[in-house]
GROMACS .gro file of C-alpha atoms in nm:
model
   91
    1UNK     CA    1   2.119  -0.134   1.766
    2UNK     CA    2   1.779  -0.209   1.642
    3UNK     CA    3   1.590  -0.032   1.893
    4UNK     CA    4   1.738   0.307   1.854
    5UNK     CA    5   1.648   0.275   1.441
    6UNK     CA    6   1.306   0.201   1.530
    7UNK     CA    7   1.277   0.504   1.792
    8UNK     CA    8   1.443   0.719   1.548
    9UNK     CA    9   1.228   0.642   1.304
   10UNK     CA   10   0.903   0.680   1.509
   11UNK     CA   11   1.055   1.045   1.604
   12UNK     CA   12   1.072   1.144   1.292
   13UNK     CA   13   0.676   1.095   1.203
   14UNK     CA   14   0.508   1.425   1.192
   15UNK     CA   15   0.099   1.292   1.253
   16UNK     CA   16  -0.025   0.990   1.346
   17UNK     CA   17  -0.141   0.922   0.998
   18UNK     CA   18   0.260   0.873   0.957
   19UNK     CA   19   0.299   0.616   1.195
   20UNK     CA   20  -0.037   0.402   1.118
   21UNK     CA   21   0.062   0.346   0.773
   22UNK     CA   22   0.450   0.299   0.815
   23UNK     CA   23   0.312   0.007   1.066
   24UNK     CA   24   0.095  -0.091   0.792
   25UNK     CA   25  -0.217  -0.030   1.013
   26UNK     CA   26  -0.601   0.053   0.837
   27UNK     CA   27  -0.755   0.315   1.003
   28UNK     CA   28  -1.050   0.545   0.990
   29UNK     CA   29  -0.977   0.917   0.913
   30UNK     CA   30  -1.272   1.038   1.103
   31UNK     CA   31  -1.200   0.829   1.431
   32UNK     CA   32  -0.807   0.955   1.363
   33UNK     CA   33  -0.931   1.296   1.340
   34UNK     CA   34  -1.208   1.269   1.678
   35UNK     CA   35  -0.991   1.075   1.854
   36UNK     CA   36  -0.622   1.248   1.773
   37UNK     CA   37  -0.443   1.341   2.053
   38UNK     CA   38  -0.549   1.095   2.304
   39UNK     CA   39  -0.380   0.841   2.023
   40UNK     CA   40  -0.062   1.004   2.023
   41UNK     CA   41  -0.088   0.988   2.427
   42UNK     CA   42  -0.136   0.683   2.463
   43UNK     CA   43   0.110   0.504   2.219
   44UNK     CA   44   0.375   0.755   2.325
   45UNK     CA   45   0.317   0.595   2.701
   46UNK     CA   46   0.323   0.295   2.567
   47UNK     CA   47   0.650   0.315   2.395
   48UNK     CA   48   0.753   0.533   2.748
   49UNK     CA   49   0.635   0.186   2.928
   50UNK     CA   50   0.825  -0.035   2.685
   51UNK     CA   51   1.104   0.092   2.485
   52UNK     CA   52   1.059  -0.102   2.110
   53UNK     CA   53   1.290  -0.333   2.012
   54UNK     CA   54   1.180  -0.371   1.641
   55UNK     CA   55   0.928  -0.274   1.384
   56UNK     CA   56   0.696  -0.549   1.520
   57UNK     CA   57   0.716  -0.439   1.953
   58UNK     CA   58   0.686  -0.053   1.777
   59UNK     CA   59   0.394  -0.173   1.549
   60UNK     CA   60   0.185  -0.380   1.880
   61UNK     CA   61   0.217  -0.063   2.096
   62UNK     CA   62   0.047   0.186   1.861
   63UNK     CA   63  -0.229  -0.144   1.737
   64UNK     CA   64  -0.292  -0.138   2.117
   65UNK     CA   65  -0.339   0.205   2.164
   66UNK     CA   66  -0.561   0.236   1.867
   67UNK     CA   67  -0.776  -0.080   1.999
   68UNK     CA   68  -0.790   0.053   2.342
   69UNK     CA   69  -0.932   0.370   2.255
   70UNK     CA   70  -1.175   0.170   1.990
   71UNK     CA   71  -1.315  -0.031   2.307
   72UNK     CA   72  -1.348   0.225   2.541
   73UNK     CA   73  -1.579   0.396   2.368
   74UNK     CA   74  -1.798   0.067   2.311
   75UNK     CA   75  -2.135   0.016   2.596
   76UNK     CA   76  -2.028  -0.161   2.887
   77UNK     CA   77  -2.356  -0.346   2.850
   78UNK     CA   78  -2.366  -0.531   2.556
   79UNK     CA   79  -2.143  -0.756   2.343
   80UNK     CA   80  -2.013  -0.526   2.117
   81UNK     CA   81  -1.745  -0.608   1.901
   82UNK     CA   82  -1.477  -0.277   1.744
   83UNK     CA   83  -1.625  -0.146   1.424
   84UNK     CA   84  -1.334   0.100   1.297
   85UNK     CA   85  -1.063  -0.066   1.409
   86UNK     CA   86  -0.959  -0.262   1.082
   87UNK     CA   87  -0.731  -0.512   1.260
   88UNK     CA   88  -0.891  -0.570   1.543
   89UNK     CA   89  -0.756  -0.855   1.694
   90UNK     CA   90  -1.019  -0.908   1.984
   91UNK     CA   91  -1.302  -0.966   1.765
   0.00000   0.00000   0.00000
């Protein structure tokens, strides 16, 4: 029963912007704005991957796809921690 609330209510978010504060998640508008639509991509696969069964499983899947795209773009080369990503857990 839970898990359909959650989708529903993940549906109905019109940006991203929506979705990152409803999850209570700090983010920064210029990385949202850069960085947009491969967001959206990638926590809509990851809720494809894993259907949510509560605020919390919703809330990991879009942290993770913020993260991922946050340490993708850092060099390969050095030990560079995430710098936008305000809650970071792989710090």
């Amino acid at each position: 029963m839970m898990s359909s609330d959650i989708q529903s209510t993940i549906a109905s978010f019109t940006s991203i912007e929506q979705a990152l504060d409803y999850f209570e998640i700090g983010y920064d508008s210029q990385f949202i704005n850069q960085y947009r639509i491969e967001l959206v991509k990638r926590f809509n696969g990851y809720l494809i991957l894993e259907k949510p069964q509560d605020w919390f499983a919703a809330r990991r899947a879009l942290k993770n796809a913020y993260c991922k795209i946050q340490r993708s773009r850092l060099d390969k080369t050095t030990r560079q921690a995430c710098r936008g990503c305000t809650t970071c857990q792989r710090r």
